[in-house]
Coordinates of C-alpha atoms in Angstrom, one line a residue:
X1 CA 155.4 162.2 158.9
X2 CA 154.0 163.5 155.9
X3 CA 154.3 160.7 153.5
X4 CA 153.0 158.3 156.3
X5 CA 150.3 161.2 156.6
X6 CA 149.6 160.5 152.6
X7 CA 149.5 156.3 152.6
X8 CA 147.0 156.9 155.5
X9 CA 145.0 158.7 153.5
X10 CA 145.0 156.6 150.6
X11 CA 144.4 153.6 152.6
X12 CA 141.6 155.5 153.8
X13 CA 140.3 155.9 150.5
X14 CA 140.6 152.6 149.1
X15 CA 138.9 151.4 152.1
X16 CA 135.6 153.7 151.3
X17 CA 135.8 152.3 147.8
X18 CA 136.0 149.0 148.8
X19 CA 133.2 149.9 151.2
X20 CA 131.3 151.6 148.5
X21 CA 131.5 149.0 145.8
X22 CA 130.5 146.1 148.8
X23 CA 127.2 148.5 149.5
X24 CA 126.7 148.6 144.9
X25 CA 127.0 145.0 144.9
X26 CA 124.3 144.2 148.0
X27 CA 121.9 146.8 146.4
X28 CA 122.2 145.0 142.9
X29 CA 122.0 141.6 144.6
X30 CA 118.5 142.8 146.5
X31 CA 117.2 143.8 143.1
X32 CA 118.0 140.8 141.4
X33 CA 116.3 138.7 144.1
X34 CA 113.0 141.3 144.4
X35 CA 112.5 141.2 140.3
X36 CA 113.0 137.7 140.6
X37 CA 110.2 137.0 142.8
X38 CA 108.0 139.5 141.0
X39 CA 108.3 137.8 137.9
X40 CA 107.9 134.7 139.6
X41 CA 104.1 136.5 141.1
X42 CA 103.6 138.6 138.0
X43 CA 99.8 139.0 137.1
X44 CA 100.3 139.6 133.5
X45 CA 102.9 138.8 131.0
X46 CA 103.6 142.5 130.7
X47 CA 104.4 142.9 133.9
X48 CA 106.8 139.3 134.2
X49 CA 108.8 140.6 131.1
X50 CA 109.2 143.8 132.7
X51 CA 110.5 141.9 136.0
X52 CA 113.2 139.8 134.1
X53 CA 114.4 142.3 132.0
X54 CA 115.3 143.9 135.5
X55 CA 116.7 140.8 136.9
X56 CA 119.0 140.0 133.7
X57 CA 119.9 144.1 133.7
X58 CA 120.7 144.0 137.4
X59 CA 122.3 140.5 137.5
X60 CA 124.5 141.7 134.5
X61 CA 125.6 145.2 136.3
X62 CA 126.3 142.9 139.9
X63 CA 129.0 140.7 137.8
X64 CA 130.0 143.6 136.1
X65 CA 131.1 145.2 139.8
X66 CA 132.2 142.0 141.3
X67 CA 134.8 141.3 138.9
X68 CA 136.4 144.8 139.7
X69 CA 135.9 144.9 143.5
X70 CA 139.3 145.6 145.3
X71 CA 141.4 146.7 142.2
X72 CA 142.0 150.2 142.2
X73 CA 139.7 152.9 141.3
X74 CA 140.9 154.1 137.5
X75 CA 142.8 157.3 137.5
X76 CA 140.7 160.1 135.6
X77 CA 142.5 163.0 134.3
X78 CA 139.5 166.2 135.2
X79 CA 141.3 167.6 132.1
X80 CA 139.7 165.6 129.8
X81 CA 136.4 165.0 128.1
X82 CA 134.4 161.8 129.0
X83 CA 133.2 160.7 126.3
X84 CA 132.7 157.0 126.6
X85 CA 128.4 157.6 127.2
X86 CA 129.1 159.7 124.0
X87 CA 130.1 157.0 122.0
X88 CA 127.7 154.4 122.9
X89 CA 124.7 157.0 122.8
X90 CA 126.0 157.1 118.6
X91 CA 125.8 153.7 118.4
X92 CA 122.4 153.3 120.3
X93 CA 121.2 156.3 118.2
X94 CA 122.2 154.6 115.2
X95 CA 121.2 151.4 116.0
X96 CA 117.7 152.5 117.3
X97 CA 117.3 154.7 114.4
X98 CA 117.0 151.5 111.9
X99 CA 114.7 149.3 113.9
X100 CA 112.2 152.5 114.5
X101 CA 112.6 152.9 110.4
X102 CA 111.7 149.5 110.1
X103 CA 109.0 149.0 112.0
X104 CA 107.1 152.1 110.3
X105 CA 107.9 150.9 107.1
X106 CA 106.4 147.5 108.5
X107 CA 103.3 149.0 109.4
X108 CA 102.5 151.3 106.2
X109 CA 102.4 148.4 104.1
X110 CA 100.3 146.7 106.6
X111 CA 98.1 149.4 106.4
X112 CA 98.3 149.2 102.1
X113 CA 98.1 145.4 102.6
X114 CA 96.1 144.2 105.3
X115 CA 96.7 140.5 104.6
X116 CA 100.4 141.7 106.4
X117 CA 98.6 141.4 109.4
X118 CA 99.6 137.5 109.6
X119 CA 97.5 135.2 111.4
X120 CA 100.2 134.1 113.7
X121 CA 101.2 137.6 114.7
X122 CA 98.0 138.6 115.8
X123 CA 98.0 139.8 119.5
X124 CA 101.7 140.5 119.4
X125 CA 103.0 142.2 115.4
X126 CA 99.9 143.0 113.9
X127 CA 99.4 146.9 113.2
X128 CA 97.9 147.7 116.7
X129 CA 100.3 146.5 118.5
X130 CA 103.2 147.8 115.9
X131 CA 101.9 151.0 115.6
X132 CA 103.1 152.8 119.7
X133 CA 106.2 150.6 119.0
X134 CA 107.2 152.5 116.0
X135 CA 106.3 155.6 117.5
X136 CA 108.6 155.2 120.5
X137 CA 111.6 153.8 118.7
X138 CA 111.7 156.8 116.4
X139 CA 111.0 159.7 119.2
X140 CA 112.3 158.0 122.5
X141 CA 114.7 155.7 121.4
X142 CA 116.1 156.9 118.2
X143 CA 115.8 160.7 119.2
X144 CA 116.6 160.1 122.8
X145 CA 119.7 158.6 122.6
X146 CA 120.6 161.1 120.3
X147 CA 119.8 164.2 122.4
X148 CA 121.5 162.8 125.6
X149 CA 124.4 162.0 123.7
X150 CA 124.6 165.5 121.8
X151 CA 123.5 167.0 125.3
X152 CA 126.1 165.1 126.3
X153 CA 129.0 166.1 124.1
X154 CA 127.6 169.7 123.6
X155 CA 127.8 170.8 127.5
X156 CA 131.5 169.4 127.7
X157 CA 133.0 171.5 124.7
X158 CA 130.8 174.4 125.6
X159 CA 131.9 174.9 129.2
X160 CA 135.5 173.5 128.9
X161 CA 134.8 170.9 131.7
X162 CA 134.3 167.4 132.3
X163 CA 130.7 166.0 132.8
X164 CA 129.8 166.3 136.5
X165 CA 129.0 162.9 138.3
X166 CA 131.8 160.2 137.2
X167 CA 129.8 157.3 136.6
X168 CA 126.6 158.7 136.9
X169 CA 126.6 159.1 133.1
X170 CA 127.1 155.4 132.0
X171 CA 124.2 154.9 134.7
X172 CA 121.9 157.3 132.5
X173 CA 122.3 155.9 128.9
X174 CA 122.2 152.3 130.1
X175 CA 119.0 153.1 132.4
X176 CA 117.8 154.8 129.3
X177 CA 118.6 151.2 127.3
X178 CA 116.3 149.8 130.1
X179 CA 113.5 152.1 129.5
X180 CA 113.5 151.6 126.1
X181 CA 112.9 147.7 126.5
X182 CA 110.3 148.0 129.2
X183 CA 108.6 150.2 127.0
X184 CA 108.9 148.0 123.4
X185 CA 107.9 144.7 125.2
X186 CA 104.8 146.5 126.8
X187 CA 103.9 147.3 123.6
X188 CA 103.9 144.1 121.8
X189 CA 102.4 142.2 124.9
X190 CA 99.5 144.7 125.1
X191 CA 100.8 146.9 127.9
X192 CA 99.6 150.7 126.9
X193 CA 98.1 153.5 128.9
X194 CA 96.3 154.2 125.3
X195 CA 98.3 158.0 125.5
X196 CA 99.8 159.5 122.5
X197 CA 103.5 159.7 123.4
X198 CA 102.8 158.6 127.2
X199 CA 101.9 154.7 126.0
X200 CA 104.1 153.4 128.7
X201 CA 102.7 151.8 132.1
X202 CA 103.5 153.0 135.5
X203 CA 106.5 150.6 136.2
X204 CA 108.5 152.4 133.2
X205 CA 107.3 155.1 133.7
X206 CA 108.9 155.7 137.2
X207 CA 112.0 153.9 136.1
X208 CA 112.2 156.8 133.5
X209 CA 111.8 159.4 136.2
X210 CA 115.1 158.2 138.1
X211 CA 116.8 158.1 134.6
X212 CA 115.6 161.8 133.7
X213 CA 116.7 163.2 137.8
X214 CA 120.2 161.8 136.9
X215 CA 120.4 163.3 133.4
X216 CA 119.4 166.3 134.9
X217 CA 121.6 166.6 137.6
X218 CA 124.5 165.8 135.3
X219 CA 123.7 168.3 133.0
X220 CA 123.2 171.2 135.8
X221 CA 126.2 169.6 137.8
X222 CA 128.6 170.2 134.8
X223 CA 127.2 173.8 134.1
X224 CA 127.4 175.0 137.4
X225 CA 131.2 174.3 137.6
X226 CA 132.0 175.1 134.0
X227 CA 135.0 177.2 132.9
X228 CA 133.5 179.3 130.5
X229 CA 132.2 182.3 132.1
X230 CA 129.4 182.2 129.3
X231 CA 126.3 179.8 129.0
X232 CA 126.4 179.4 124.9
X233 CA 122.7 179.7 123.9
X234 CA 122.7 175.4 123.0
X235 CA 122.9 174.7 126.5
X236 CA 120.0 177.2 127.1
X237 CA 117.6 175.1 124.8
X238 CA 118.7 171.5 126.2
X239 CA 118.0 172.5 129.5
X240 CA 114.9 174.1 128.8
X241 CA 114.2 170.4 127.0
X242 CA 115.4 168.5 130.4
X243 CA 113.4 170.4 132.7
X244 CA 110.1 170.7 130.3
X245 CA 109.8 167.3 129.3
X246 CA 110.3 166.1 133.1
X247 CA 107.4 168.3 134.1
X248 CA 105.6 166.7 131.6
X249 CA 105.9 163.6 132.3
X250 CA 105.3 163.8 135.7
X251 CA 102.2 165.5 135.6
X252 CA 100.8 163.6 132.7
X253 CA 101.8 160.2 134.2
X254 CA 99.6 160.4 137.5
X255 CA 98.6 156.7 137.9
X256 CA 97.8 154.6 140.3
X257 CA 98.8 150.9 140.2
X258 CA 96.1 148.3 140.4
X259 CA 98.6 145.5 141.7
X260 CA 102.2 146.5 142.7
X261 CA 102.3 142.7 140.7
X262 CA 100.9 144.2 137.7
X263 CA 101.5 146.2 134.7
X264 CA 97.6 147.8 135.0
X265 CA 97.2 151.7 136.2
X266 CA 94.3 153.6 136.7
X267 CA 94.9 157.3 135.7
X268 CA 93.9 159.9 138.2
X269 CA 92.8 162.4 135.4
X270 CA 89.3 161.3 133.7
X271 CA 87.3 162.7 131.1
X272 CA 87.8 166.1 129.6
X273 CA 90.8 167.0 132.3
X274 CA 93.0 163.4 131.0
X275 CA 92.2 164.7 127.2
X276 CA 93.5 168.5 128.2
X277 CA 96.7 167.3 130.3
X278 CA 97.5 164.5 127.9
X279 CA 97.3 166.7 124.7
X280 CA 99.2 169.8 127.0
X281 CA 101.7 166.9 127.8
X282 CA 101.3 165.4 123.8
X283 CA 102.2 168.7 122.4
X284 CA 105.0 170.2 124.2
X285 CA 106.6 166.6 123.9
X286 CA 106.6 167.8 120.2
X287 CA 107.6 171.7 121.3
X288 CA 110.3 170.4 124.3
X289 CA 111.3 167.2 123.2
X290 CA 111.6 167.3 119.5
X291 CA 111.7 170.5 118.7
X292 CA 113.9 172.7 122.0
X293 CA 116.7 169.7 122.5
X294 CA 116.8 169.5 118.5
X295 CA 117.6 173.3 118.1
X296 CA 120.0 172.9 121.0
X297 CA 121.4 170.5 118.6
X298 CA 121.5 172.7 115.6
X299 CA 122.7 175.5 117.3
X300 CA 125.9 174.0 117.9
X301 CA 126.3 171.8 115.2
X302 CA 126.0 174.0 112.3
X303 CA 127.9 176.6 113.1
X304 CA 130.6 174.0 114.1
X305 CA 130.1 171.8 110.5
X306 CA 130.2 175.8 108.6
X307 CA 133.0 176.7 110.3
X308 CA 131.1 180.4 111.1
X309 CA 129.6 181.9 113.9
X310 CA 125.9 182.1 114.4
X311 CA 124.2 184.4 112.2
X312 CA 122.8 186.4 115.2
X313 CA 123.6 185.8 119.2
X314 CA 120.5 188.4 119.8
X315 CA 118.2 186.6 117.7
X316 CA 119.3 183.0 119.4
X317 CA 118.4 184.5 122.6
X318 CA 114.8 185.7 121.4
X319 CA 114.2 183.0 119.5
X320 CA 114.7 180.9 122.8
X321 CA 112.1 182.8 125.1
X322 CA 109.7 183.7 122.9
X323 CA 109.6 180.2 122.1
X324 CA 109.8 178.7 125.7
X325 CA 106.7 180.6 126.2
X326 CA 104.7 180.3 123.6
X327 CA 104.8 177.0 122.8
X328 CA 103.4 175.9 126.2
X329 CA 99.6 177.1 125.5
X330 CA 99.6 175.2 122.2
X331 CA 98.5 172.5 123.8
X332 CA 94.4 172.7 123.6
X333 CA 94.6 173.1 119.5
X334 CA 94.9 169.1 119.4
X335 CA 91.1 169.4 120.9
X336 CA 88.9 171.5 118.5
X337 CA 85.3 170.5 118.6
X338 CA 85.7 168.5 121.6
X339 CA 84.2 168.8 125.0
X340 CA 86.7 171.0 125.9
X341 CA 85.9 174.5 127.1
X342 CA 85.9 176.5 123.7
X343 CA 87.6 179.6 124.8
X344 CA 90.6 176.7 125.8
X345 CA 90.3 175.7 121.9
X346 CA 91.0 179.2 120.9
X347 CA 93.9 179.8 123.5
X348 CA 95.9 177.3 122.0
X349 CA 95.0 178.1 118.5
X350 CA 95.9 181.8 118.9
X351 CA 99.5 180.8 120.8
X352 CA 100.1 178.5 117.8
X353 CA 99.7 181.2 114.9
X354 CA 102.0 183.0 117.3
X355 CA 104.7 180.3 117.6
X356 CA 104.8 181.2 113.6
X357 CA 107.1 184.2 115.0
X358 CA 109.7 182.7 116.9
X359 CA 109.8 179.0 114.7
X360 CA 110.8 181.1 111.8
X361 CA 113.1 183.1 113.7
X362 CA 115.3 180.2 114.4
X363 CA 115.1 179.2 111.0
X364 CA 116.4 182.0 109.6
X365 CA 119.4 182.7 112.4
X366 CA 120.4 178.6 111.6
X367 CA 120.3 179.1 107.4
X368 CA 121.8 182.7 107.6
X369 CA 124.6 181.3 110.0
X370 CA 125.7 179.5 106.2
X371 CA 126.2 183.6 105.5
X372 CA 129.6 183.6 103.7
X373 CA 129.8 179.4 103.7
X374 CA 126.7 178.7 101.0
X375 CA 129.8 177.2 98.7
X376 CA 129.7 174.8 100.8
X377 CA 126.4 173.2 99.8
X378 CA 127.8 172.2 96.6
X379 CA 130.7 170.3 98.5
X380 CA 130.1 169.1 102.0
X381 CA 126.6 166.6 102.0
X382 CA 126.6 167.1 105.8
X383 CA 126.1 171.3 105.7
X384 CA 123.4 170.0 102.8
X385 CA 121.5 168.0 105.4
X386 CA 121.6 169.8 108.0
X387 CA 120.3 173.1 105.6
X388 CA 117.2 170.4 104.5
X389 CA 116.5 169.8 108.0
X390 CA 116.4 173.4 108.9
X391 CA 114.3 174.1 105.7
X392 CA 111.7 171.3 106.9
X393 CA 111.6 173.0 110.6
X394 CA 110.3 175.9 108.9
X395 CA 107.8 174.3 106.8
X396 CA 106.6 172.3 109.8
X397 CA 106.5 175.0 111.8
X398 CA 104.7 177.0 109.2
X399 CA 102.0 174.0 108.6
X400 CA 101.4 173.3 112.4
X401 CA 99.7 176.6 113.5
X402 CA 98.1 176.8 109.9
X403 CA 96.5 173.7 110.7
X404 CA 95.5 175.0 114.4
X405 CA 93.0 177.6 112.7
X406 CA 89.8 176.3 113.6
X407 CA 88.6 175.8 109.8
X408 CA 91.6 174.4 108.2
X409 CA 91.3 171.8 111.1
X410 CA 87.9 170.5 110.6
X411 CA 89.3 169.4 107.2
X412 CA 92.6 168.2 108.4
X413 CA 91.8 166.6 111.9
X414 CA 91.8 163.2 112.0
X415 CA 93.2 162.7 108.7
X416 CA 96.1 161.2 106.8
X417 CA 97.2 165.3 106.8
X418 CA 98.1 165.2 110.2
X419 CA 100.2 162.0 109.6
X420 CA 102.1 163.9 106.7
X421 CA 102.8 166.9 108.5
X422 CA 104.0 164.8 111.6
X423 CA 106.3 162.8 109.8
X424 CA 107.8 166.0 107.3
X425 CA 108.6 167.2 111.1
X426 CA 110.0 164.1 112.3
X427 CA 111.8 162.4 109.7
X428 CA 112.6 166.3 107.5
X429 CA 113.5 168.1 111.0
X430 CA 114.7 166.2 113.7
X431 CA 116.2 162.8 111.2
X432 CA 118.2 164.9 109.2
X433 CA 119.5 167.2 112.0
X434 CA 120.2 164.0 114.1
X435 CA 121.8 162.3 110.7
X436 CA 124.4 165.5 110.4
X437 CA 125.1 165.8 114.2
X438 CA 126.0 161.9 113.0
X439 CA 128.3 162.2 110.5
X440 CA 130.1 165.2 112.7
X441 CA 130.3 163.3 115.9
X442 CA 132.1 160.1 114.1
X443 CA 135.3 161.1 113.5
X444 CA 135.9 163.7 116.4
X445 CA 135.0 161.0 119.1
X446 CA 137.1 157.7 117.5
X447 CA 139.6 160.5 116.1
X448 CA 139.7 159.2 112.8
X449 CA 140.9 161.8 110.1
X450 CA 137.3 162.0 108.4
X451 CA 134.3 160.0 107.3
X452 CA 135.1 157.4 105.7
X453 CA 133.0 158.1 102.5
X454 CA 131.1 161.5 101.3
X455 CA 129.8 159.5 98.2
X456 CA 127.6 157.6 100.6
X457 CA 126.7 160.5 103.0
X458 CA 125.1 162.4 99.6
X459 CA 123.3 159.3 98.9
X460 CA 122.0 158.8 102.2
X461 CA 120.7 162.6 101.6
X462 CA 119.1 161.9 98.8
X463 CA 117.5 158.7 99.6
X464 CA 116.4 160.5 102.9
X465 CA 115.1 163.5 101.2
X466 CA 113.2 161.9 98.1
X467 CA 111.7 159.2 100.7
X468 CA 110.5 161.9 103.0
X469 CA 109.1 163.9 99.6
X470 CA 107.2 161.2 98.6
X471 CA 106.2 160.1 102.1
X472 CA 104.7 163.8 103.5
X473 CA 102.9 164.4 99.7
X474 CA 101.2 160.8 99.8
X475 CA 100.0 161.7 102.7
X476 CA 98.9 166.0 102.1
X477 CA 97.1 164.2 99.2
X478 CA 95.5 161.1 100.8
X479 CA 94.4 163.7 103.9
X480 CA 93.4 166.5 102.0
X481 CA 91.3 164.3 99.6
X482 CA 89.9 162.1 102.8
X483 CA 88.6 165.4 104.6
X484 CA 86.8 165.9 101.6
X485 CA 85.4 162.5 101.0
X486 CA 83.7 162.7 104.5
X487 CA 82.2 165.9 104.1
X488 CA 80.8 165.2 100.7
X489 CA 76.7 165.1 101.0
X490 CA 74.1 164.6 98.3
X491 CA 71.3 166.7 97.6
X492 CA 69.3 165.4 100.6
X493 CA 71.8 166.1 103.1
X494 CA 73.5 162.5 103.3
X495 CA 77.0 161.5 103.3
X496 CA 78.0 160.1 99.4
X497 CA 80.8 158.6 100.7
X498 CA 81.3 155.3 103.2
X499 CA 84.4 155.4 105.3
X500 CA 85.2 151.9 103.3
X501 CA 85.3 154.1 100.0
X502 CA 87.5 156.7 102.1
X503 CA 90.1 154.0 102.8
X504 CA 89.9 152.2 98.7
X505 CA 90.6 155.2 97.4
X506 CA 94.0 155.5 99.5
X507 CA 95.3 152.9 98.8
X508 CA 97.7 154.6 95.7
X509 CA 98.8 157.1 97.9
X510 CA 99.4 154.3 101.0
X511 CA 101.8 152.5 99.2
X512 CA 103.9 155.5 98.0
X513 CA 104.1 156.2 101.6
X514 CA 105.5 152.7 101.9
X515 CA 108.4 153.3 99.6
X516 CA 109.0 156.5 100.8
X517 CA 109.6 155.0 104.1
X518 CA 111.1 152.5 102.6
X519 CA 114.1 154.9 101.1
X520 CA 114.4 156.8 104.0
X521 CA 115.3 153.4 105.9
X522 CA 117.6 152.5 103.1
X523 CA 119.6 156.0 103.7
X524 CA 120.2 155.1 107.4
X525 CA 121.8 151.8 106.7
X526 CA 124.1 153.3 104.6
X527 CA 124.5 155.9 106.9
X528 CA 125.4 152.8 109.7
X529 CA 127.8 151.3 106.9
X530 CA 129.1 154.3 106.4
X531 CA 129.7 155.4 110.3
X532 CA 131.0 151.7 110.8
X533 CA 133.8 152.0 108.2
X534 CA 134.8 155.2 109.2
X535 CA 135.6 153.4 112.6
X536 CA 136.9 150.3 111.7
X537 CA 139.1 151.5 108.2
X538 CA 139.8 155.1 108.5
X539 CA 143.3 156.6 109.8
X540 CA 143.4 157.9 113.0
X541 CA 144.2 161.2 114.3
X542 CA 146.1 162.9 117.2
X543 CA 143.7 164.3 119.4
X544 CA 143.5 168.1 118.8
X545 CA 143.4 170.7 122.4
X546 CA 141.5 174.2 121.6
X547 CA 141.4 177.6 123.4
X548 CA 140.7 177.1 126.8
X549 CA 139.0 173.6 126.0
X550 CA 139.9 170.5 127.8
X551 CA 141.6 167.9 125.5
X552 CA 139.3 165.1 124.1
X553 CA 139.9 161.8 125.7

C-alpha cells in the first residue's frame, strides 16, 4: 500500500509538470504571436525592433521548453549552490564590459576628431546617438550583470543555502539580457526619454520592472530561509541596492504611452518637479546602484581575496545606515542655480559634505581589513586592485561633496570636471572592484586550481590604472581650465572667450582622454583572455565543502 501510495504520488507530480510546462509553452506561444503583430503595426522603428527582439527571445525560450516537455524534471540536490546564472552573469559581465569600453573610447575621439562622426552613420553611430549607449553598457550592462551575479553568488555562501526560486534565476539574468537590447537598440534608432541614467522608453522600462520583482524576490526568498542565523553586513548593502534602485525607477519612470504601438511616452512630471525627481532618481542611481551593491561587493570580496576578517563589524554596520540615509537628500546638489527652490539646493549640498563621514568610513574598514595581509600587495595583483579601487572610492567620495559646495560648483558644473570625476568613480571604483570580484570568481565557479596567469592580471592593473590616471587628469585639467575660460571678462564686462575657443583649446587634453580610455579597454581584453584560459587550459579542482556551507555545484 505504501509504495503504490508513493508511484501515485509521483505520477501525480509528473502530471503537474507536464501540466505546467503545457501552460509555459501556450504563454510563450501567445507572446510570440502578440510581438509578432506589434512589430508588424509598429509606429516607429524603435518600437518594431523592440517587438522582434521579443518575438526571437520568446520563440527561442518556446523551443527551448518544447524539446524538454515530458522528460523528467532534473533532480536538484538543495545541498548545493546554483551557480549556473553565476556563471553566465561572468561572462555577460565580461563580455558587456568590453563593448561599453569600446564604445566610450569610440566616442572621445569623436569628440577629439569630429570628422569620426562619418557621414553614413549619422542618425544611427554618430556621437549623440553613441553617447546614452556607452553610458548604459558600462553602468547597466557591464555593472549589472556583475552585481546580480555577485548578489547572486554572495547570498548563497553567506547563508549556507541554495538560491530560493529554482528557475526563477535563469529567468532574471536572461530577462536582464533582454533589457539590455531593448535599451542599446533604442538608443541607436533614437528611442530616449532624454534622462540621465533613465534614457530608456516605457516598453523597457516595464520589462525591467518584472526583471527587478524577480531579482528581488529571489534575493529575499533565499535570506528568509537561510541557515546562518546571521545576515553578514554584504547582504545588508545589496538589498538596500535592490529595493532603492526599484524605488527609483519606479517613481522616476511615470510615463504615459502615446501609442501602445509606439516607443513615444509622455512623462507625467514637467518642469522643475521632472528636473528634481530625475536628478533624486540620477543621483542615488550613483549612491544605490553604483556605489551600495558595489560595497556589498567589496565587503565580501576582500576579506575573502586577504584571507582576514573585516577590519571592524561595528564600523560596517554604521557605515551602512549612516550611508542609507544620507545619501538619499543628495539629490538637489545636481541643481544649483536652477529654478529649483534654493533652500532644496542647500539640502542636498549640506547631506553631501555629510556623506564625506560615512564614504570614508567604509574606506578605511575595506583598506584596514588588509591589517596584517599588506605583504600581500607586493604578491597578489588581485588584493592590489581591489586596494586601488577602494582608494579611488575615497577620492570620489571625497571630490563629490567638494564639488556640491555651491562655489566650487559654479566653476565645475557643466564642465569636463564633472566628466573626470564621474569616470575616476566609475572606471577607479566600481571597474576595478568588479575586475577583482573577476579574477576571484573564475576559478572557484569552473573549479580550476587558479588563474591561469598573474603576469597578465598585473598588467591588466596597470593598463587599467595608468588609463584611468590619464583619463580623470585630462579631464580635472580640461574642466578646471574650461570653467575659467567662460568666466573670463575684459575690462568692459564682456566674455574674452567664445565657447569655439573653449572647445580648441581641449583638444590636447581630449585626446589623452582617448588613450586613457583606450588602455583601460586594452586591460579588459586581457583580463577576457586571461579569464578564458583559465577555463579552457587550467587544471581542475575537487570541489571544496566549508563549515556549515553547502558544497559548490
Amino acid at each position: 500500500m505504501c509504495f503504490l501510495t508513493l508511484d501515485r504520488g509521483r505520477e501525480q507530480k509528473k502530471g503537474t509538470q507536464i501540466m505546467l510546462g503545457y501552460i509555459k509553452l501556450a504563454v510563450l506561444g501567445l507572446a510570440v504571436i502578440i510581438a509578432a503583430v506589434a512589430a508588424g503595426l509598429a509606429r516607429d522603428l524603435s518600437y518594431q525592433i523592440h517587438a522582434l527582439i521579443f518575438m526571437v527571445s520568446a520563440a527561442i525560450a518556446f523551443f527551448w521548453l518544447i524539446r524538454r516537455v515530458g522528460e523528467p524534471a532534473p533532480v536538484v540536490d538543495p545541498n548545493t549552490y546554483m551557480d549556473g546564472p553565476v556563471r553566465y552573469g561572468v561572462i555577460a559581465t565580461a563580455f558587456w564590459g568590453v563593448v561599453g569600453f569600446l564604445v566610450g573610447v569610440v566616442i572621445a575621439f569623436q569628440l577629439a576628431f569630429p570628422y569620426l562622426n562619418f557621414e553614413w552613420a549619422q542618425g544611427f553611430l554618430n556621437f549623440g546617438r553613441l553617447r546614452p549607449l556607452h553610458t548604459s553598457a558600462v553602468i547597466f550592462a557591464f555593472g549589472g550583470n556583475a552585481l546580480i551575479a555577485t548578489a547572486f553568488y554572495v547570498v548563497q555562501r553567506t547563508s549556507a543555502a541554495r538560491l530560493w526560486g529554482g528557475s526563477l534565476a535563469w529567468f532574471v539574468f536572461w530577462g536582464y539580457q533582454v533589457f539590455i537590447l531593448l535599451a542599446a537598440t533604442g538608443y541607436v534608432t533614437g528611442s530616449t526619454q532624454g534622462n540621465e541614467y533613465a534614457e530608456p522608453e516605457w516598453l523597457a522600462d516595464l520589462w525591467l520592472t518584472i526583471v527587478w520583482v524577480a531579482f528581488l524576490a529571489i534575493y529575499m526568498g533565499t535570506l528568509i530561509k537561510r541557515r546562518e542565523p546571521h545576515i553578514y553586513v554584504a547582504n545588508w548593502f545589496y538589498l538596500a541596492f535592490i529595493v532603492t534602485v526599484a524605488m527609483l525607477h519606479l517613481i522616476n519612470n511615470v510615463q504615459i504611452p502615446v501609442s501602445f504601438l509606439g516607443s513615444t511616452s509622455i512623462p507625467v512630471w514637467s518642469g522643475v518637479q521632472s528636473a528634481m525627481i530625475q536628478w533624486w532618481y540620477g543621483h542615488n542611481a550613483v549612491g544605490f546602484f553604483l556605489t551600495a551593491g558595489f560595497l556589498g561587493m567589496m565587503y565580501y570580496f576582500i576579506p575573502k581575496q586577504a584571507e582576514r576578517p573585516v577590519y571592524s563589524y561595528k564600523l560596517s554596520i554604521m557605515h551602512f545606515w549612516a550611508l542609507i540615509f544620507l545619501y538619499i537628500w543628495a539629490g538637489p546638489h545636481h541643481l544649483h542655480y536652477t529654478a529649483l527652490t534654493d533652500w532644496a539646493q542647500t539640502l542636498g549640498m549640506t547631506f553631501s559634505i555629510m556623506l564625506w563621514m560615512p564614504s570614508w568610513g567604509g574606506m578605511i574598514n575595506g583598506l584596514m581589513t588588509l591589517s596584517g595581509a599588506w605583504d600581500k600587495l607586493r604578491t597578489d595583483p588581485i588584493i592590489r586592485m581591489m586596494v586601488v579601487a577602494v582608494g579611488f572610492y575615497g577620492m570620489a567620495t571625497f571630490e563629490g561633496p567638494m564639488m556640491s559646495i555651491k562655489a566650487v560648483n559654479s566653476l565645475s558644473h557643466y564642465t569636463d570636471w564633472t566628466i573626470g570625476h564621474v569616470h575616476s568613480g566609475a572606471l577607479g571604483w566600481n571597474g576595478m572592484i568588479t575586475f577583482g570580484a573577476l579574477y576571484y570568481l573564475v576559478p572557484k565557479l569552473w573549479q580550476r586550481e587558479g588563474l591561469y596567469s598573474l603576469r597578465l592580471v598585473s598588467w591588466h592593473f596597470w593598463l587599467a590604472t595608468i588609463g584611468i590616471v590619464l583619463y580623470a587628469a585630462s579631464m580635472w585639467v580640461t574642466g578646471i581650465m574650461e570653467g575659467l575660460m567662460w568666466r573670463e571678462v575684459d575690462a568692459q564686462g564682456f566674455l574674452v572667450n567664445s565657447f569655439a575657443d573653449t572647445v580648441a583649446a581641449k583638444f590636447p587634453m581630449y585626446v589623452v582622454r582617448g588613450l586613457g580610455g583606450t588602455l583601460f579597454l586594452a586591460g579588459a581584453i586581457i583580463m577576457c583572455y586571461n579569464l578564458w584560459k583559465t577555463v579552457t587550459s587550467t587544471a581542475e579542482r575537487k570541489p571544496a565543502t566549508a563549515g556549515s556551507a553547502v558544497p559548490a555545484e
